Amino acid sequence: MSEQDSAETPSTVLCVDDEPNILSALRRLFRPCGYRVLVAESGAQGLEILRSEPVDLVISDMRMPHMDGAQFLKAVKQEWPETVRILLTGYADIGSTIEAINQGEIYRYITKPWTDGDMLVTVRQALDGKALKREKERLEALTLEQNEALRELNESLESKVQARTADLQKANEKVKQSFLTAVKIFSTLMEMRHPILAGHSRRVAAVARSMAIHMGMNNMGVQNVFVAGMLHDIGKIGFTDALLTRPVRTMSPEDLLVYRKHPLDGENALMALEELAPVTKLVRHHHERFDGQGFPDGLQGRDIPLGARLLAVANDYDSLQIGTFSALRFTPEEAREALEKDRGKRYDPQVLDALVVVTTAPPKPAVRQRECRLSELEPGMVLAKEFTRVGGVLLLGVDQVLSAKLIERMQAYEAAEGVEMTAFVKD
């Protein structure tokens, strides 16, 4: 029991004696101590008081009519064993005192006449001992309760950790998907300026990612290559429309000076995003050549980051097919043959080998999907293909979970365009 508890709930002391002057003396003695003092002039009256309210300590005289102190304290012990019992006795009552000790299991006996100091110390020690015992029992009960709670917690901890881990993984995956979708949308800003560019960055990113996986890059490396593929041409944002679509091999020396600055401009555009530092490095170096004749730094061979070597091949492979590398448009097979002519010069031979593998491998089994009119979409559906605007510019990415608000915006866009649109969702 704390000092605060003691102050709020004073200890109750019951004094039992058939002599009123003894009771008055005890009352006066204990009043300054802050105890709540009750008195009874017989053992029977004392028992009645005990039955009506809690008592912490009983002081009983030995010699009383009808029920002596030994009998009274024995009854107290049987019905209220937690109540501390003290016996007042004279020197002539040694035999009765021994009986009281044996039957009533008294805490202490005090001989008459007592000294006030001894009485106060004995009572204080008895009450302190009772408080300590009560606190010990409380702490033991609390310990048992906490141990049981800890046992239950330990039993369920693994499942809770697994559940929490799964929740975090879902949250991280959602953030990752939102980030990648934002990157895809950001990368299409230039592609909106001319139909020929629609989807170029997404195709470059997809081919580069497939080659990165084939060459054994870790997950973070693969993701950096993919994001860099989406953003590799961001430095062209300031190009004129004519320069943006002009084949590289037909550019004038003045055009080439502007063109060769776009890797640095792309790096500068992304500089503020510290999380994209590895991506920014790949954007800077994706026009380096394996023989050291590239730009902007003239890096050679393995000094060029692997991700940049992958982007160089993927970028030119797609550019040959859409007509932004040369004035002619190549088929996929013709594009691979054209790149092979610069094996070991412009391109890393191992990367060219990876390109052949990923672009000629049998297609993977298609994800079960179905085509829906936008009016048929429902919240919770997941896109199986990218949802693009008229002309092929990305609006929503693969694996986007559709909400009611998102569907409403898609339908509003459809109404604004005046063209019926569809979306492919996972079945």
Coordinates of N, CA and C in Angstrom, one line a residue, residues 6-232:
S6 N -2.7 5.0 1.8 CA -2.9 5.1 3.3 C -3.5 6.3 3.7
A7 N -3.2 7.4 3.0 CA -3.8 8.7 3.4 C -5.2 8.8 3.0
E8 N -5.6 8.2 1.9 CA -6.9 8.2 1.4 C -7.8 7.2 2.2
T9 N -7.2 6.1 2.6 CA -8.0 5.0 3.3 C -7.3 4.7 4.6
P10 N -7.6 5.4 5.7 CA -6.8 5.1 6.9 C -7.1 3.7 7.4
S11 N -6.1 3.2 8.1 CA -6.3 1.8 8.7 C -7.3 1.9 9.8
T12 N -8.1 0.8 9.9 CA -9.2 0.7 10.9 C -8.7 -0.2 12.0
V13 N -8.7 0.3 13.3 CA -8.3 -0.5 14.4 C -9.5 -0.7 15.4
L14 N -9.7 -1.9 15.7 CA -10.8 -2.2 16.6 C -10.2 -2.6 18.0
C15 N -10.6 -1.9 19.1 CA -10.2 -2.1 20.4 C -11.3 -2.8 21.2
V16 N -11.1 -3.9 21.8 CA -12.1 -4.7 22.6 C -11.6 -4.8 24.0
D17 N -12.4 -4.3 24.9 CA -12.1 -4.4 26.4 C -13.3 -4.1 27.2
D18 N -13.5 -4.7 28.3 CA -14.7 -4.5 29.1 C -14.6 -3.3 30.0
E19 N -13.4 -2.7 30.0 CA -13.2 -1.5 30.8 C -13.2 -0.3 30.0
P20 N -14.2 0.6 30.1 CA -14.3 1.8 29.3 C -13.0 2.7 29.4
N21 N -12.4 2.8 30.6 CA -11.2 3.7 30.7 C -10.1 3.2 29.8
I22 N -9.9 1.8 29.6 CA -8.9 1.3 28.7 C -9.2 1.7 27.3
L23 N -10.5 1.5 26.9 CA -10.9 1.9 25.6 C -10.6 3.4 25.3
S24 N -10.9 4.2 26.3 CA -10.7 5.7 26.1 C -9.2 6.0 26.0
A25 N -8.4 5.3 26.7 CA -6.9 5.5 26.7 C -6.4 5.1 25.3
L26 N -6.9 3.9 24.8 CA -6.4 3.5 23.5 C -6.9 4.4 22.4
R27 N -8.1 5.0 22.5 CA -8.6 5.9 21.5 C -7.8 7.1 21.5
R28 N -7.5 7.7 22.7 CA -6.6 8.9 22.7 C -5.2 8.6 22.2
L29 N -4.7 7.4 22.4 CA -3.4 7.1 22.0 C -3.3 7.0 20.5
F30 N -4.3 6.5 19.8 CA -4.2 6.2 18.3 C -4.8 7.4 17.5
R31 N -5.5 8.3 18.2 CA -6.1 9.4 17.4 C -5.1 10.2 16.6
P32 N -3.9 10.6 17.2 CA -3.0 11.4 16.4 C -2.3 10.6 15.3
C33 N -2.5 9.3 15.3 CA -1.8 8.5 14.2 C -2.7 8.5 12.9
G34 N -3.9 9.0 13.0 CA -4.7 9.0 11.8 C -5.5 7.7 11.6
Y35 N -5.4 6.8 12.5 CA -6.2 5.6 12.4 C -7.7 5.9 12.6
R36 N -8.5 5.0 12.0 CA -9.9 5.0 12.3 C -10.1 4.0 13.5
V37 N -10.5 4.5 14.7 CA -10.6 3.7 15.9 C -12.0 3.3 16.2
L38 N -12.3 2.0 16.3 CA -13.6 1.5 16.7 C -13.4 0.8 18.1
V39 N -14.4 0.8 18.9 CA -14.3 0.2 20.2 C -15.5 -0.7 20.5
A40 N -15.3 -1.8 21.2 CA -16.3 -2.7 21.7 C -16.0 -3.1 23.1
E41 N -17.1 -3.2 23.9 CA -16.9 -3.6 25.3 C -17.1 -5.0 25.6
S42 N -17.2 -5.9 24.6 CA -17.2 -7.3 24.7 C -16.8 -8.0 23.4
G43 N -16.5 -9.3 23.6 CA -16.2 -10.0 22.4 C -17.3 -10.1 21.4
A44 N -18.5 -10.3 21.9 CA -19.7 -10.4 21.1 C -19.9 -9.2 20.3
Q45 N -19.8 -8.0 21.0 CA -19.9 -6.7 20.3 C -18.9 -6.5 19.3
G46 N -17.7 -7.0 19.6 CA -16.6 -6.9 18.6 C -16.8 -7.7 17.4
L47 N -17.4 -8.9 17.5 CA -17.7 -9.7 16.3 C -18.8 -9.1 15.5
E48 N -19.8 -8.4 16.1 CA -20.8 -7.7 15.4 C -20.2 -6.6 14.5
I49 N -19.3 -5.9 15.1 CA -18.6 -4.8 14.4 C -17.9 -5.4 13.2
L50 N -17.1 -6.5 13.4 CA -16.4 -7.1 12.3 C -17.3 -7.6 11.2
R51 N -18.5 -8.0 11.5 CA -19.4 -8.5 10.5 C -20.0 -7.3 9.7
S52 N -19.9 -6.1 10.2 CA -20.6 -5.0 9.5 C -19.6 -4.2 8.7
E53 N -18.3 -4.2 9.0 CA -17.3 -3.4 8.2 C -15.9 -4.0 8.4
P54 N -15.1 -3.7 7.4 CA -13.7 -4.3 7.4 C -12.9 -3.6 8.5
V55 N -12.0 -4.5 9.1 CA -11.1 -4.0 10.2 C -9.7 -4.6 9.8
D56 N -8.7 -3.7 10.0 CA -7.4 -4.1 9.6 C -6.7 -4.8 10.8
L57 N -7.0 -4.3 12.1 CA -6.2 -4.8 13.2 C -7.2 -4.8 14.4
V58 N -7.1 -5.8 15.3 CA -7.9 -6.0 16.5 C -6.9 -6.0 17.7
I59 N -7.2 -5.2 18.7 CA -6.5 -5.3 20.0 C -7.6 -5.8 21.0
S60 N -7.3 -6.9 21.6 CA -8.3 -7.4 22.6 C -7.7 -7.7 23.9
D61 N -8.4 -7.3 25.0 CA -8.0 -7.7 26.3 C -8.2 -9.2 26.5
M62 N -7.4 -9.8 27.4 CA -7.5 -11.2 27.7 C -8.7 -11.5 28.6
R63 N -8.8 -10.7 29.7 CA -9.9 -11.0 30.7 C -11.1 -10.2 30.4
M64 N -12.1 -10.9 29.9 CA -13.4 -10.3 29.6 C -14.5 -11.3 30.0
P65 N -15.7 -10.9 30.5 CA -16.7 -11.9 30.8 C -17.4 -12.5 29.6
H66 N -18.0 -13.6 29.8 CA -18.7 -14.4 28.7 C -17.8 -14.9 27.6
M67 N -16.9 -14.1 27.1 CA -16.0 -14.5 26.0 C -14.7 -13.8 26.3
D68 N -13.7 -14.7 26.6 CA -12.4 -14.0 26.9 C -11.6 -13.8 25.6
G69 N -10.4 -13.1 25.8 CA -9.7 -12.7 24.6 C -9.2 -13.9 23.7
A70 N -8.9 -15.0 24.3 CA -8.4 -16.2 23.5 C -9.6 -16.7 22.6
Q71 N -10.8 -16.8 23.2 CA -11.9 -17.2 22.5 C -12.3 -16.2 21.3
F72 N -12.2 -15.0 21.7 CA -12.6 -13.9 20.7 C -11.6 -13.9 19.5
L73 N -10.3 -14.0 19.8 CA -9.3 -13.9 18.8 C -9.4 -15.2 17.9
K74 N -9.7 -16.3 18.5 CA -9.9 -17.6 17.8 C -11.0 -17.4 16.7
A75 N -12.1 -16.8 17.2 CA -13.3 -16.6 16.3 C -12.9 -15.6 15.1
V76 N -12.1 -14.6 15.5 CA -11.6 -13.6 14.5 C -10.7 -14.3 13.5
K77 N -9.9 -15.2 14.0 CA -8.9 -15.9 13.1 C -9.7 -16.8 12.1
Q78 N -10.8 -17.4 12.6 CA -11.5 -18.3 11.7 C -12.3 -17.6 10.6
E79 N -12.9 -16.4 11.0 CA -13.8 -15.7 10.0 C -13.1 -14.6 9.3
W80 N -12.1 -14.0 9.9 CA -11.4 -12.9 9.2 C -9.8 -13.1 9.4
P81 N -9.3 -14.1 8.7 CA -7.9 -14.5 8.9 C -6.9 -13.4 8.5
E82 N -7.3 -12.4 7.7 CA -6.4 -11.4 7.2 C -6.3 -10.3 8.3
T83 N -7.2 -10.2 9.2 CA -7.2 -9.2 10.3 C -6.1 -9.5 11.3
V84 N -5.2 -8.5 11.5 CA -4.1 -8.7 12.4 C -4.7 -8.7 13.9
R85 N -4.1 -9.6 14.7 CA -4.7 -9.8 16.0 C -3.6 -9.6 17.1
I86 N -3.9 -8.7 18.1 CA -3.0 -8.4 19.2 C -3.7 -8.6 20.5
L87 N -3.0 -9.2 21.5 CA -3.6 -9.5 22.8 C -3.0 -8.6 23.9
L88 N -3.9 -8.1 24.7 CA -3.5 -7.4 25.9 C -3.7 -8.3 27.1
T89 N -2.6 -8.5 27.8 CA -2.7 -9.5 28.9 C -1.8 -9.1 30.1
G90 N -2.2 -9.6 31.3 CA -1.4 -9.3 32.5 C -0.4 -10.4 32.7
Y91 N 0.6 -10.2 33.6 CA 1.6 -11.2 33.9 C 1.0 -12.5 34.5
A92 N -0.1 -12.4 35.1 CA -0.7 -13.5 35.8 C -1.5 -14.4 34.8
D93 N -1.6 -13.9 33.5 CA -2.4 -14.7 32.5 C -1.6 -15.5 31.5
I94 N -0.4 -15.9 31.9 CA 0.5 -16.5 31.0 C -0.1 -17.8 30.4
G95 N -0.8 -18.6 31.1 CA -1.4 -19.8 30.6 C -2.5 -19.5 29.5
S96 N -3.3 -18.5 29.8 CA -4.3 -18.1 28.8 C -3.7 -17.5 27.6
T97 N -2.6 -16.8 27.8 CA -1.9 -16.1 26.7 C -1.4 -17.2 25.8
I98 N -0.8 -18.3 26.3 CA -0.3 -19.3 25.5 C -1.4 -20.0 24.7
E99 N -2.6 -20.1 25.3 CA -3.7 -20.7 24.6 C -4.2 -19.8 23.5
A100 N -4.2 -18.4 23.8 CA -4.5 -17.5 22.7 C -3.6 -17.5 21.5
I101 N -2.3 -17.7 21.9 CA -1.3 -17.7 20.8 C -1.5 -19.0 19.9
N102 N -1.8 -20.1 20.6 CA -2.0 -21.3 19.9 C -3.3 -21.4 19.1
Q103 N -4.4 -20.9 19.7 CA -5.7 -21.0 19.0 C -6.0 -19.8 18.1
G104 N -5.6 -18.6 18.5 CA -5.9 -17.4 17.8 C -4.8 -16.9 16.8
E105 N -3.6 -17.6 16.9 CA -2.5 -17.2 16.1 C -2.3 -15.7 16.1
I106 N -2.1 -15.2 17.3 CA -2.0 -13.7 17.4 C -0.7 -13.2 16.9
Y107 N -0.7 -12.0 16.4 CA 0.6 -11.4 15.9 C 1.5 -11.1 17.0
R108 N 1.0 -10.5 18.1 CA 1.9 -10.1 19.2 C 1.0 -10.0 20.5
Y109 N 1.6 -10.2 21.6 CA 0.9 -9.9 22.9 C 1.6 -8.8 23.6
I110 N 0.8 -7.9 24.3 CA 1.4 -6.8 25.0 C 0.9 -6.9 26.4
T111 N 1.8 -6.7 27.3 CA 1.4 -6.9 28.8 C 0.9 -5.5 29.3
K112 N 0.0 -5.6 30.2 CA -0.4 -4.4 30.9 C 0.4 -4.2 32.2
P113 N 0.7 -3.0 32.6 CA 0.4 -1.8 31.8 C 1.4 -1.6 30.7
W114 N 0.9 -1.2 29.5 CA 1.8 -1.0 28.4 C 2.4 0.4 28.4
T115 N 3.5 0.5 27.6 CA 4.1 1.8 27.4 C 3.5 2.3 26.0
D116 N 3.2 3.6 26.0 CA 2.6 4.1 24.7 C 3.5 3.9 23.5
G117 N 4.8 4.1 23.7 CA 5.8 3.9 22.6 C 5.7 2.5 22.1
D118 N 5.8 1.5 23.0 CA 5.8 0.1 22.5 C 4.5 -0.2 21.8
M119 N 3.4 0.3 22.3 CA 2.1 0.0 21.7 C 2.0 0.6 20.3
L120 N 2.4 1.9 20.2 CA 2.4 2.5 18.8 C 3.3 1.8 17.8
V121 N 4.5 1.5 18.3 CA 5.5 0.8 17.4 C 4.9 -0.6 17.0
T122 N 4.3 -1.3 17.9 CA 3.8 -2.7 17.6 C 2.6 -2.6 16.6
V123 N 1.7 -1.6 16.9 CA 0.6 -1.5 15.9 C 1.1 -1.0 14.5
R124 N 2.0 -0.1 14.5 CA 2.5 0.4 13.3 C 3.2 -0.7 12.5
Q125 N 4.0 -1.5 13.1 CA 4.7 -2.6 12.5 C 3.7 -3.7 12.0
A126 N 2.7 -3.9 12.8 CA 1.6 -4.9 12.4 C 0.9 -4.4 11.1
L127 N 0.5 -3.1 11.1 CA -0.2 -2.6 9.9 C 0.7 -2.5 8.7
D128 N 2.0 -2.1 8.9 CA 2.9 -2.1 7.8 C 3.1 -3.5 7.2
G129 N 3.2 -4.5 8.1 CA 3.4 -5.9 7.7 C 2.2 -6.3 6.9
K130 N 1.0 -6.0 7.4 CA -0.2 -6.3 6.6 C -0.3 -5.7 5.2
A131 N 0.2 -4.4 5.2 CA 0.2 -3.7 3.9 C 1.2 -4.3 3.0
L132 N 2.4 -4.7 3.5 CA 3.4 -5.3 2.7 C 2.9 -6.7 2.2
K133 N 2.2 -7.4 3.0 CA 1.6 -8.7 2.6 C 0.6 -8.5 1.5
R134 N -0.3 -7.5 1.7 CA -1.3 -7.2 0.7 C -0.6 -6.8 -0.7
E135 N 0.4 -5.9 -0.5 CA 1.1 -5.5 -1.8 C 1.8 -6.7 -2.4
K136 N 2.4 -7.6 -1.6 CA 3.0 -8.7 -2.2 C 2.0 -9.6 -2.9
E137 N 0.9 -9.8 -2.3 CA -0.2 -10.6 -3.0 C -0.6 -9.9 -4.3
R138 N -0.8 -8.6 -4.2 CA -1.2 -7.9 -5.4 C -0.2 -8.0 -6.5
L139 N 1.1 -7.9 -6.2 CA 2.1 -8.0 -7.2 C 2.2 -9.4 -7.7
E140 N 2.1 -10.4 -6.9 CA 2.1 -11.8 -7.3 C 0.9 -12.0 -8.3
A141 N -0.2 -11.5 -7.9 CA -1.4 -11.7 -8.8 C -1.2 -11.0 -10.1
L142 N -0.6 -9.8 -10.0 CA -0.3 -9.0 -11.3 C 0.7 -9.7 -12.1
T143 N 1.7 -10.3 -11.4 CA 2.8 -11.1 -12.2 C 2.2 -12.2 -12.9
L144 N 1.3 -13.0 -12.2 CA 0.6 -14.1 -12.8 C -0.2 -13.7 -14.0
E145 N -0.9 -12.6 -13.8 CA -1.8 -12.0 -14.9 C -0.9 -11.6 -16.1
Q146 N 0.2 -10.9 -15.8 CA 1.1 -10.5 -16.9 C 1.8 -11.7 -17.6
N147 N 2.2 -12.7 -16.8 CA 2.8 -13.9 -17.4 C 1.8 -14.6 -18.3
E148 N 0.6 -14.6 -17.9 CA -0.4 -15.3 -18.7 C -0.7 -14.5 -20.0
A149 N -0.7 -13.2 -19.8 CA -0.9 -12.3 -21.0 C 0.3 -12.4 -21.9
L150 N 1.5 -12.5 -21.3 CA 2.7 -12.7 -22.1 C 2.8 -14.0 -22.8
R151 N 2.3 -15.0 -22.1 CA 2.2 -16.4 -22.8 C 1.3 -16.3 -24.0
E152 N 0.1 -15.7 -23.8 CA -0.8 -15.6 -24.9 C -0.3 -14.8 -26.0
L153 N 0.4 -13.7 -25.6 CA 1.0 -12.9 -26.6 C 2.1 -13.6 -27.4
N154 N 2.9 -14.4 -26.7 CA 4.0 -15.1 -27.4 C 3.4 -16.2 -28.3
E155 N 2.3 -16.8 -27.9 CA 1.6 -17.8 -28.7 C 1.1 -17.2 -30.0
S156 N 0.6 -15.9 -29.9 CA 0.0 -15.3 -31.1 C 0.9 -14.4 -31.8
L157 N 2.1 -14.2 -31.2 CA 3.1 -13.2 -31.8 C 3.4 -13.5 -33.2
E158 N 3.8 -14.8 -33.5 CA 4.2 -15.2 -34.8 C 3.1 -14.9 -35.9
S159 N 1.9 -15.3 -35.5 CA 0.8 -15.0 -36.5 C 0.5 -13.5 -36.6
K160 N 0.7 -12.8 -35.5 CA 0.5 -11.3 -35.6 C 1.6 -10.7 -36.5
V161 N 2.8 -11.1 -36.3 CA 3.9 -10.6 -37.1 C 3.7 -10.9 -38.5
Q162 N 3.3 -12.2 -38.8 CA 3.0 -12.6 -40.2 C 1.9 -11.7 -40.8
A163 N 0.9 -11.5 -40.0 CA -0.3 -10.7 -40.5 C 0.2 -9.3 -40.8
R164 N 1.0 -8.7 -39.8 CA 1.5 -7.3 -40.0 C 2.4 -7.2 -41.2
T165 N 3.3 -8.2 -41.3 CA 4.2 -8.3 -42.5 C 3.4 -8.3 -43.8
A166 N 2.4 -9.1 -43.8 CA 1.6 -9.2 -45.0 C 0.9 -7.8 -45.3
D167 N 0.4 -7.2 -44.2 CA -0.2 -5.9 -44.4 C 0.8 -4.8 -45.0
L168 N 2.0 -4.9 -44.4 CA 3.1 -4.0 -44.8 C 3.5 -4.2 -46.3
Q169 N 3.5 -5.5 -46.6 CA 3.9 -5.9 -48.0 C 2.8 -5.4 -49.0
K170 N 1.5 -5.5 -48.6 CA 0.5 -5.0 -49.4 C 0.6 -3.5 -49.6
A171 N 0.8 -2.8 -48.4 CA 0.9 -1.4 -48.5 C 2.1 -0.9 -49.3
N172 N 3.3 -1.6 -49.1 CA 4.4 -1.3 -49.9 C 4.2 -1.6 -51.4
E173 N 3.5 -2.6 -51.7 CA 3.2 -3.0 -53.1 C 2.3 -1.9 -53.7
K174 N 1.3 -1.4 -52.9 CA 0.4 -0.4 -53.4 C 1.2 0.9 -53.7
V175 N 2.1 1.3 -52.7 CA 2.9 2.4 -52.9 C 3.8 2.3 -54.2
K176 N 4.4 1.1 -54.3 CA 5.2 0.8 -55.5 C 4.4 1.0 -56.8
Q177 N 3.2 0.4 -56.8 CA 2.4 0.4 -58.0 C 2.0 1.9 -58.3
S178 N 1.7 2.6 -57.3 CA 1.3 4.0 -57.5 C 2.5 4.8 -58.0
F179 N 3.7 4.5 -57.5 CA 4.9 5.2 -57.9 C 5.2 4.9 -59.4
L180 N 5.1 3.6 -59.7 CA 5.4 3.2 -61.1 C 4.4 3.8 -62.1
T181 N 3.1 3.8 -61.6 CA 2.1 4.4 -62.5 C 2.4 5.9 -62.7
A182 N 2.8 6.6 -61.6 CA 3.1 8.0 -61.8 C 4.3 8.2 -62.7
V183 N 5.3 7.4 -62.6 CA 6.4 7.4 -63.5 C 6.0 7.2 -65.0
K184 N 5.1 6.2 -65.2 CA 4.6 6.0 -66.5 C 3.9 7.2 -67.1
I185 N 3.0 7.8 -66.3 CA 2.3 8.9 -66.7 C 3.2 10.1 -67.0
F186 N 4.2 10.3 -66.1 CA 5.2 11.4 -66.3 C 5.9 11.2 -67.6
S187 N 6.3 10.0 -67.9 CA 7.1 9.7 -69.1 C 6.4 9.9 -70.4
T188 N 5.0 10.0 -70.3 CA 4.3 10.1 -71.6 C 4.0 11.6 -71.9
L189 N 4.5 12.5 -71.1 CA 4.3 13.9 -71.4 C 4.8 14.3 -72.8
M190 N 5.9 13.8 -73.2 CA 6.5 14.1 -74.5 C 5.7 13.3 -75.6
E191 N 5.4 12.1 -75.2 CA 4.8 11.3 -76.2 C 3.4 11.8 -76.7
M192 N 2.8 12.6 -75.8 CA 1.5 13.3 -76.2 C 1.7 14.2 -77.3
R193 N 2.9 14.6 -77.6 CA 3.1 15.7 -78.7 C 3.1 15.1 -80.1
H194 N 3.3 13.8 -80.2 CA 3.3 13.2 -81.6 C 2.9 11.7 -81.5
P195 N 2.0 11.2 -82.3 CA 1.6 9.8 -82.3 C 2.7 8.8 -82.4
I196 N 3.7 9.2 -83.2 CA 4.8 8.2 -83.5 C 5.6 7.8 -82.2
L197 N 5.5 8.7 -81.2 CA 6.2 8.4 -80.0 C 5.4 7.7 -78.9
A198 N 4.1 7.5 -79.2 CA 3.3 6.8 -78.2 C 3.8 5.4 -77.8
G199 N 4.0 5.2 -76.6 CA 4.4 3.9 -76.1 C 5.9 3.6 -76.2
H200 N 6.7 4.5 -76.7 CA 8.1 4.3 -76.9 C 8.8 4.0 -75.6
S201 N 8.6 4.9 -74.6 CA 9.3 4.7 -73.3 C 8.8 3.4 -72.6
R202 N 7.5 3.1 -72.7 CA 7.1 1.9 -72.0 C 7.7 0.6 -72.7
R203 N 7.8 0.6 -74.0 CA 8.4 -0.5 -74.7 C 9.9 -0.6 -74.3
V204 N 10.6 0.5 -74.3 CA 12.0 0.5 -74.0 C 12.2 -0.1 -72.5
A205 N 11.4 0.4 -71.6 CA 11.4 0.0 -70.2 C 11.2 -1.5 -70.1
A206 N 10.2 -2.0 -70.8 CA 9.8 -3.4 -70.8 C 10.9 -4.3 -71.3
V207 N 11.5 -4.0 -72.4 CA 12.5 -4.8 -73.0 C 13.8 -4.8 -72.1
A208 N 14.1 -3.6 -71.6 CA 15.3 -3.4 -70.8 C 15.1 -4.2 -69.5
R209 N 13.9 -4.2 -68.9 CA 13.7 -5.0 -67.7 C 13.8 -6.5 -68.0
S210 N 13.3 -7.0 -69.1 CA 13.4 -8.4 -69.4 C 14.8 -8.8 -69.6
M211 N 15.6 -8.0 -70.2 CA 17.1 -8.3 -70.4 C 17.8 -8.2 -69.0
A212 N 17.4 -7.3 -68.1 CA 18.0 -7.2 -66.8 C 17.7 -8.5 -66.0
I213 N 16.5 -9.0 -66.1 CA 16.2 -10.2 -65.4 C 16.9 -11.4 -66.0
H214 N 17.0 -11.4 -67.3 CA 17.8 -12.5 -68.0 C 19.2 -12.5 -67.6
M215 N 19.8 -11.3 -67.3 CA 21.2 -11.2 -67.0 C 21.5 -11.3 -65.5
G216 N 20.4 -11.6 -64.7 CA 20.6 -11.9 -63.3 C 20.7 -10.7 -62.4
M217 N 20.2 -9.6 -62.8 CA 20.2 -8.4 -61.9 C 19.3 -8.6 -60.7
N218 N 19.6 -8.1 -59.6 CA 18.7 -8.2 -58.4 C 17.4 -7.4 -58.6
N219 N 16.5 -7.5 -57.7 CA 15.2 -6.9 -57.9 C 15.3 -5.4 -57.9
M220 N 16.1 -4.8 -57.1 CA 16.2 -3.4 -57.1 C 16.9 -2.9 -58.4
G221 N 17.9 -3.6 -58.8 CA 18.5 -3.2 -60.1 C 17.5 -3.3 -61.3
V222 N 16.7 -4.4 -61.3 CA 15.7 -4.5 -62.3 C 14.7 -3.3 -62.3
Q223 N 14.3 -3.0 -61.1 CA 13.3 -1.9 -61.0 C 13.9 -0.5 -61.4
N224 N 15.2 -0.3 -61.1 CA 15.9 0.9 -61.5 C 16.0 1.0 -63.0
V225 N 16.3 -0.2 -63.6 CA 16.4 -0.2 -65.1 C 15.0 0.1 -65.7
F226 N 13.9 -0.4 -65.1 CA 12.6 -0.2 -65.7 C 12.2 1.3 -65.6
V227 N 12.5 1.9 -64.4 CA 12.1 3.3 -64.2 C 13.0 4.2 -65.1
A228 N 14.3 3.9 -65.2 CA 15.1 4.6 -66.1 C 14.6 4.5 -67.5
G229 N 14.1 3.4 -67.9 CA 13.6 3.2 -69.3 C 12.4 4.1 -69.5
M230 N 11.5 4.2 -68.5 CA 10.4 5.1 -68.6 C 10.8 6.6 -68.7
L231 N 11.9 6.9 -68.1 CA 12.3 8.3 -68.0 C 13.5 8.7 -68.8
H232 N 14.0 7.8 -69.7 CA 15.3 8.0 -70.3 C 15.3 9.2 -71.3

